[in-house]
JSON list of C-alpha atoms in Angstrom, two decimals:
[
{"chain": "M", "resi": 1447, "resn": "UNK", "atom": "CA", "xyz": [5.81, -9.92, 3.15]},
{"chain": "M", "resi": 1448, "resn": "UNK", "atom": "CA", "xyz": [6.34, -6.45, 2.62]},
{"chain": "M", "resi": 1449, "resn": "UNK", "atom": "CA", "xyz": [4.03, -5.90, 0.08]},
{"chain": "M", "resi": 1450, "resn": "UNK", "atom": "CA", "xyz": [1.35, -7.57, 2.44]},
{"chain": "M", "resi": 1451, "resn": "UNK", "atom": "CA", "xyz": [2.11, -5.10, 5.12]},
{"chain": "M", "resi": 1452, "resn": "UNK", "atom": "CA", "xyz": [2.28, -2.54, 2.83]},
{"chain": "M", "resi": 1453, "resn": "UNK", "atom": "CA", "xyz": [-1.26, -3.50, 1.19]},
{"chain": "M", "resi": 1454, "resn": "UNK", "atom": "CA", "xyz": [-2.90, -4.08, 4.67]},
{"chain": "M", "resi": 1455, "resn": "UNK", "atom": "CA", "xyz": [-1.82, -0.68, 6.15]},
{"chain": "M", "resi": 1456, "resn": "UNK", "atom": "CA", "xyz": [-3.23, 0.48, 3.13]},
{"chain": "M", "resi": 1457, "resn": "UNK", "atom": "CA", "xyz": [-6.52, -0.83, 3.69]},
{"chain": "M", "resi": 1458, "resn": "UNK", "atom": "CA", "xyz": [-6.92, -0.45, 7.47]},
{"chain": "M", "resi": 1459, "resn": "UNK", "atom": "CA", "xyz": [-5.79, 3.69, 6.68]},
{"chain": "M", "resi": 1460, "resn": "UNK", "atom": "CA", "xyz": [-8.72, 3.99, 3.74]},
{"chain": "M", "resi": 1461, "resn": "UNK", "atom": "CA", "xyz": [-11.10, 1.88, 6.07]},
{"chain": "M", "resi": 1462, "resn": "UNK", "atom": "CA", "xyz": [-10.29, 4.53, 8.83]},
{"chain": "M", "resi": 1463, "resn": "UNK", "atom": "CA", "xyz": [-11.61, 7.39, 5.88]},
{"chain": "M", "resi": 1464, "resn": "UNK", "atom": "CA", "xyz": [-14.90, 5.54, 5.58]},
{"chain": "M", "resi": 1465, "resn": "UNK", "atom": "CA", "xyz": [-14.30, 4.51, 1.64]},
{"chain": "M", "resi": 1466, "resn": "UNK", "atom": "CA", "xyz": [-16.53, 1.89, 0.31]},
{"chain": "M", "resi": 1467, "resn": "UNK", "atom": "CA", "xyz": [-15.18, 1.50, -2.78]},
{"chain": "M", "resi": 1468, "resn": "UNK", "atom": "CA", "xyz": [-11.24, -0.13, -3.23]},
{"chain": "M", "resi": 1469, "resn": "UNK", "atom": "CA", "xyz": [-8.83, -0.52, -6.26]},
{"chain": "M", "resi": 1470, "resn": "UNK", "atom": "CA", "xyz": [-5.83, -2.13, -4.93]},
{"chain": "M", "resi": 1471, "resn": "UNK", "atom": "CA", "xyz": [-2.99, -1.69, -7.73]},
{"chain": "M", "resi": 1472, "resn": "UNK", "atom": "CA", "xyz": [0.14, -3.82, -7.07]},
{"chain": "M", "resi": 1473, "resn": "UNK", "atom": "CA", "xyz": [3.08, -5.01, -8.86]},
{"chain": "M", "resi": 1474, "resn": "UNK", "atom": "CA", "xyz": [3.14, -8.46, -7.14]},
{"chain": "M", "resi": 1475, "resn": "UNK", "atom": "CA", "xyz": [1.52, -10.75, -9.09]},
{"chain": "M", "resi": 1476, "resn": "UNK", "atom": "CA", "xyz": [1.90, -13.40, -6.32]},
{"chain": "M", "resi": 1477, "resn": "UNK", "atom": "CA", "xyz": [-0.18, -10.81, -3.51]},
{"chain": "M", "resi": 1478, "resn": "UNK", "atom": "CA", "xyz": [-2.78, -10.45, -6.34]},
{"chain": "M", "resi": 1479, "resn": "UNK", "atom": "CA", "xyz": [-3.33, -13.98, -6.79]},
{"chain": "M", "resi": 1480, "resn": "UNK", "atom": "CA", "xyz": [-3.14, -14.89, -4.05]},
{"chain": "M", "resi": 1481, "resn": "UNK", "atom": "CA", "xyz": [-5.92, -12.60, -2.26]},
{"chain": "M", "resi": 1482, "resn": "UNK", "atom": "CA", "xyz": [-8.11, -13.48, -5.56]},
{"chain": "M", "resi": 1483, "resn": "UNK", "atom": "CA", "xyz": [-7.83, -17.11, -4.35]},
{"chain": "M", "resi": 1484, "resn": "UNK", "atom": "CA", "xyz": [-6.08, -17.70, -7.94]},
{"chain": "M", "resi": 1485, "resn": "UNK", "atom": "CA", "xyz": [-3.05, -19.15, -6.32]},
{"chain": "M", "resi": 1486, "resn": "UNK", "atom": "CA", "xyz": [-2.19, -21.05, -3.50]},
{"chain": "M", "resi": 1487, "resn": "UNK", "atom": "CA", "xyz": [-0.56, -19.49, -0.11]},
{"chain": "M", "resi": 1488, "resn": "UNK", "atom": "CA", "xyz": [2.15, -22.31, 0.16]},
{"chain": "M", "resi": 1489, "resn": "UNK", "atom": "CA", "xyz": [4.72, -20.11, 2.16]},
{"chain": "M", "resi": 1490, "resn": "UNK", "atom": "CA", "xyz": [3.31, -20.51, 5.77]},
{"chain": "M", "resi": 1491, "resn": "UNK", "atom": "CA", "xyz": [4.80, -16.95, 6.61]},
{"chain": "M", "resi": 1492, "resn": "UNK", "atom": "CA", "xyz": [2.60, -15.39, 4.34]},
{"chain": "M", "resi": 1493, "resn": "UNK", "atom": "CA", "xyz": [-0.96, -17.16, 5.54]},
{"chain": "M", "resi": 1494, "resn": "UNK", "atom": "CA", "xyz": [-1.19, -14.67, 8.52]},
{"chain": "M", "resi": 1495, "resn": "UNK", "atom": "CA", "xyz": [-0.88, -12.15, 6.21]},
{"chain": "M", "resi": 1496, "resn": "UNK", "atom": "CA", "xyz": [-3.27, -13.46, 3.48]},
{"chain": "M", "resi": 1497, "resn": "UNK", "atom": "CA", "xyz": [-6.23, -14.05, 5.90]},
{"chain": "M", "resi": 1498, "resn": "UNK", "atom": "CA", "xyz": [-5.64, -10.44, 7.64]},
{"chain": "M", "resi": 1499, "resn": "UNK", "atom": "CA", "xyz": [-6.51, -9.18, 4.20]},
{"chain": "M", "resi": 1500, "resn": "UNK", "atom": "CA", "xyz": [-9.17, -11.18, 3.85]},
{"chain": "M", "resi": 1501, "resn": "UNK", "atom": "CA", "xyz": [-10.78, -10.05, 7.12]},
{"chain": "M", "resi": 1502, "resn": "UNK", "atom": "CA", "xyz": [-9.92, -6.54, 6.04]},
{"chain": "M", "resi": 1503, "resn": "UNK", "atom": "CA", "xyz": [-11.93, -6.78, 2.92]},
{"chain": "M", "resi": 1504, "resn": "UNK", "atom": "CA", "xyz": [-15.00, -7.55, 4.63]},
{"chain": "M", "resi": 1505, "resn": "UNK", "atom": "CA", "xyz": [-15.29, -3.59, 5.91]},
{"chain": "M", "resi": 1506, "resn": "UNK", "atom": "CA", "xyz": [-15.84, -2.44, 2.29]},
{"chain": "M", "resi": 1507, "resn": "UNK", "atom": "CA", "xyz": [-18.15, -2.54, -0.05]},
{"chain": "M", "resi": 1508, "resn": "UNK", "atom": "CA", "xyz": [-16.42, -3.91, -2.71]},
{"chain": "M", "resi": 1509, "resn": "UNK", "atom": "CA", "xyz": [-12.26, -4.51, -2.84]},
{"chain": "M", "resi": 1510, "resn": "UNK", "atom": "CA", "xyz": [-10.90, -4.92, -6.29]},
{"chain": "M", "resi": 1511, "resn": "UNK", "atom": "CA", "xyz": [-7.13, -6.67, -6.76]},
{"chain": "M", "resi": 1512, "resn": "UNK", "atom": "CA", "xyz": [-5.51, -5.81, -10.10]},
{"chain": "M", "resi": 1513, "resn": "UNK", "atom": "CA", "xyz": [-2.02, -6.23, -11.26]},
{"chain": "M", "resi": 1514, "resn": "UNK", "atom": "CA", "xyz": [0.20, -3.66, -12.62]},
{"chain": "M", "resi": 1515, "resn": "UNK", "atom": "CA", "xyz": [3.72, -4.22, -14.63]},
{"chain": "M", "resi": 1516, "resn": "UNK", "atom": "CA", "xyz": [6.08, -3.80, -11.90]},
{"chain": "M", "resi": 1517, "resn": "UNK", "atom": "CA", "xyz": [7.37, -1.53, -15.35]},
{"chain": "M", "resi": 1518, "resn": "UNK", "atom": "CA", "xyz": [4.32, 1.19, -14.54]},
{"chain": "M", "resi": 1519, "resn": "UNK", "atom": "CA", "xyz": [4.74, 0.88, -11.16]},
{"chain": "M", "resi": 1520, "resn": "UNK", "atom": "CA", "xyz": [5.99, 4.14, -10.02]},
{"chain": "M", "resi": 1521, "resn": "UNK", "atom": "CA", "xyz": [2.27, 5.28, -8.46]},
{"chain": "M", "resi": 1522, "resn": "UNK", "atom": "CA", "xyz": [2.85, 1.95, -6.64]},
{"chain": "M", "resi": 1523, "resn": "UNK", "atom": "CA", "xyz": [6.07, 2.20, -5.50]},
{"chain": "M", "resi": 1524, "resn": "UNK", "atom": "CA", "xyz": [5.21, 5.96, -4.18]},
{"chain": "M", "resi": 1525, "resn": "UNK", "atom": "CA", "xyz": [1.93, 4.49, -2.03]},
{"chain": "M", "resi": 1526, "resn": "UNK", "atom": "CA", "xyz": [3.59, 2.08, -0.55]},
{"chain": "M", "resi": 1527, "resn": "UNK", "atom": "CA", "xyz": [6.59, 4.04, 0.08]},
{"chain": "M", "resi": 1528, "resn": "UNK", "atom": "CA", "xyz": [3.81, 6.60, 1.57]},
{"chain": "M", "resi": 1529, "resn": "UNK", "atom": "CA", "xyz": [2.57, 3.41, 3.63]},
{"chain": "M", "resi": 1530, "resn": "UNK", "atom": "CA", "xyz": [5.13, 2.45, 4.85]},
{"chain": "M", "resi": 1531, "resn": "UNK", "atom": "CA", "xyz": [5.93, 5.72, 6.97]},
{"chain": "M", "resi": 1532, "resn": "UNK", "atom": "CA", "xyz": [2.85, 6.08, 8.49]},
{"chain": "M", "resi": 1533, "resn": "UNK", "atom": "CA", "xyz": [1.90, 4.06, 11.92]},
{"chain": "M", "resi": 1534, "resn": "UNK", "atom": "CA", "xyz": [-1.62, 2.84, 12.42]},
{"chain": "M", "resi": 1535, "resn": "UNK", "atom": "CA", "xyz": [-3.26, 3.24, 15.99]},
{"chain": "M", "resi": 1536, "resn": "UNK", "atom": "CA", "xyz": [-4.71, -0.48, 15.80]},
{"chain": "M", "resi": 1537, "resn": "UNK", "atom": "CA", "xyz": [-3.42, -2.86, 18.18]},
{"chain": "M", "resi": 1538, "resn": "UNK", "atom": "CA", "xyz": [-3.24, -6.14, 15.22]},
{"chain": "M", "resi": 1539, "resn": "UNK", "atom": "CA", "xyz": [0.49, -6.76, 15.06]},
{"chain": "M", "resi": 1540, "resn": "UNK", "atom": "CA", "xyz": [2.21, -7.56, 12.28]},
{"chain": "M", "resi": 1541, "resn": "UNK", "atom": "CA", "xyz": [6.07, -8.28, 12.44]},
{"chain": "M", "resi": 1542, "resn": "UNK", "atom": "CA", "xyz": [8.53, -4.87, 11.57]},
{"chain": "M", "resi": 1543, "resn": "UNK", "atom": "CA", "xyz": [10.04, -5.11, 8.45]},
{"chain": "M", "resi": 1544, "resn": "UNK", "atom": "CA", "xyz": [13.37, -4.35, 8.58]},
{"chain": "M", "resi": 1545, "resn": "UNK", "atom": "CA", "xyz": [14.60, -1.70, 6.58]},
{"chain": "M", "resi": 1546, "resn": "UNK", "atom": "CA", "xyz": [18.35, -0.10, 6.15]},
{"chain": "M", "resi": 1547, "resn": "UNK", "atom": "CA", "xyz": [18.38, 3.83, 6.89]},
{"chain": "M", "resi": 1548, "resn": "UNK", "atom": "CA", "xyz": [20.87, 5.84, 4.85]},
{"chain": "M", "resi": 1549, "resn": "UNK", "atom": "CA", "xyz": [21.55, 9.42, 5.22]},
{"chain": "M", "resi": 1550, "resn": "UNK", "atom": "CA", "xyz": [19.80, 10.46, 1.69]},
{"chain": "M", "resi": 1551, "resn": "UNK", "atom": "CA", "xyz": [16.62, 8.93, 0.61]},
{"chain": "M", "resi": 1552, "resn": "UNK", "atom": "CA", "xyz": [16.99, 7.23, -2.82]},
{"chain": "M", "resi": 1553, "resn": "UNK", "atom": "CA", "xyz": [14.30, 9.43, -4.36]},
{"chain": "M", "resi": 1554, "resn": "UNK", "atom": "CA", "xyz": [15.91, 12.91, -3.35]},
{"chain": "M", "resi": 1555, "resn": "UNK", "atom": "CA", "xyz": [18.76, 11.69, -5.72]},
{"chain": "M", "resi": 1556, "resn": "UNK", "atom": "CA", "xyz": [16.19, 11.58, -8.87]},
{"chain": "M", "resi": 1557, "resn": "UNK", "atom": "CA", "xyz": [13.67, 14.11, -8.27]},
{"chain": "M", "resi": 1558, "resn": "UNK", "atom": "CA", "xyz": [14.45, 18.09, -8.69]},
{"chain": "M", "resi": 1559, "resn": "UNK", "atom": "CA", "xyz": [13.03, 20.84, -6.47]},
{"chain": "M", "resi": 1560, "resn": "UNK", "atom": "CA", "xyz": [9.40, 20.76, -6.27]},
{"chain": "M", "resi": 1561, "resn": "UNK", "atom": "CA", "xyz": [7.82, 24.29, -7.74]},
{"chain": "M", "resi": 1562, "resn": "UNK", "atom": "CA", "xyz": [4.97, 24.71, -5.09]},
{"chain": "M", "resi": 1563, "resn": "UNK", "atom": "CA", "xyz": [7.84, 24.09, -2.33]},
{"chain": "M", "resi": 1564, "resn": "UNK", "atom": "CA", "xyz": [5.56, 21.16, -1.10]},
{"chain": "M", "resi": 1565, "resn": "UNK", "atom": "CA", "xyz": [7.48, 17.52, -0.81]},
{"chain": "M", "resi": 1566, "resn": "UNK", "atom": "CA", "xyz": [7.40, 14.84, -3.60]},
{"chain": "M", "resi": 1567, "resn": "UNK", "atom": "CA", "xyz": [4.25, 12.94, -1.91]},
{"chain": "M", "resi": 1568, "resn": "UNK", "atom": "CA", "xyz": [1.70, 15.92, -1.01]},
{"chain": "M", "resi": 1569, "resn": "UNK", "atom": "CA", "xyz": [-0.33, 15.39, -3.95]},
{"chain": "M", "resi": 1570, "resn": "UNK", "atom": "CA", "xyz": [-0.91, 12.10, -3.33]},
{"chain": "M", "resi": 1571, "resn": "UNK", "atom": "CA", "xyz": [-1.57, 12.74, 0.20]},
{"chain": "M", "resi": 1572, "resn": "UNK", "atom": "CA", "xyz": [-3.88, 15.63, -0.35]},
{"chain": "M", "resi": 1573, "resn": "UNK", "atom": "CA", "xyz": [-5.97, 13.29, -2.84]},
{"chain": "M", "resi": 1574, "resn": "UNK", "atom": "CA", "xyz": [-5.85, 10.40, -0.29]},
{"chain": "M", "resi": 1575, "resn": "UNK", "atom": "CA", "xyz": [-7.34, 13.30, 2.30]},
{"chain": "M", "resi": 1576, "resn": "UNK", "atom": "CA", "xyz": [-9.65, 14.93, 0.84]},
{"chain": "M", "resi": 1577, "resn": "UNK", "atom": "CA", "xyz": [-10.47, 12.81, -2.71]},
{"chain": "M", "resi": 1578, "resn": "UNK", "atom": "CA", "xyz": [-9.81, 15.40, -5.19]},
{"chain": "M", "resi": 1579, "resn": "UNK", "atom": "CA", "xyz": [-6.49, 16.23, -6.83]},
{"chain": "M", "resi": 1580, "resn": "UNK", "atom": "CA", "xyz": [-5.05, 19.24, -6.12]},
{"chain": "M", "resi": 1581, "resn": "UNK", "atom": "CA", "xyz": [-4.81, 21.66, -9.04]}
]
C-alpha cells in the first residue's frame, strides 16, 4: 500500500506541474505489474488503489511503469521518501499510512554535511521544480 500512495502522490504532484510525459521507476515488482495489467490485483485492499492510478494516468500523455532492482533503488527510495512528506490539496482520500517517528532520521546517520549547505533532497526538488539539474 505504501508504495501505491507513494506512486499516486507522485502522479497527482507532476499532474499539478502540467508534465505530459511520465517514467514511473519503482522497486515493486508487484505495483508494476500490476498497473501494466501483467498481474492480477487479488488483495482487495489494494484495488482502490490500483484503479486510482489508473484514473490518474488518463491526465497524461503517456505514463510509462518500469521496474528497478530494489538493489539500484536509492533514487527511488529518496522520491518516495520526498513523497511522502509532502500533502496534496486534493480532496481523494486515501487511508494514512502509519509511520514510527524517531528523534534522528535514518538518513542523517549515513549522509555527511552537504557542501552547498542545502539538505540531502534539494537537488531533486529543484529538478522536480524547474526540470533542469542544478549545476
Amino acid at each position: 500500500m505504501a508504495e501505491y500512495e507513494a506512486c499516486i502522490l507522485g502522479l497527482w504532484l507532476t499532474s499539478d506541474m502540467d508534465v505530459q510525459d511520465v517514467l514511473v521507476l519503482g522497486d515493486s515488482d508487484l505495483l508494476v505489474h500490476q498497473i501494466q495489467g501483467e498481474w492480477e490485483t487479488r488483495d482487495l485492499k489494494l484495488i482502490p488503489y490500483r484503479q486510482c492510478l489508473h484514473d490518474l494516468r488518463k491526465r497524461f500523455r503517456s505514463v510509462e511503469f518500469r521496474h528497478i532492482p530494489r538493489v539500484h533503488n536509492e533514487v527511488a527510495d529518496s522520491l518516495a521518501t520526498l513523497a511522502s512528506m509532502l500533502h496534496h490539496p486534493d480532496k481523494i482520500h486515501i487511508d494514512p499510512l502509519h509511520i514510527q517517528v524517531h528523534d534522528q532520521h535514518a538518513y542523517c546517520n549515513m549522509l555527511e554535511d552537504e557542501l552547498d549547505g542545502e539538505p540531502w533532497f534539494y537537488d531533486v526538488k529543484e529538478y522536480l521544480r524547474m526540470g533542469i539539474y542544478p549545476e
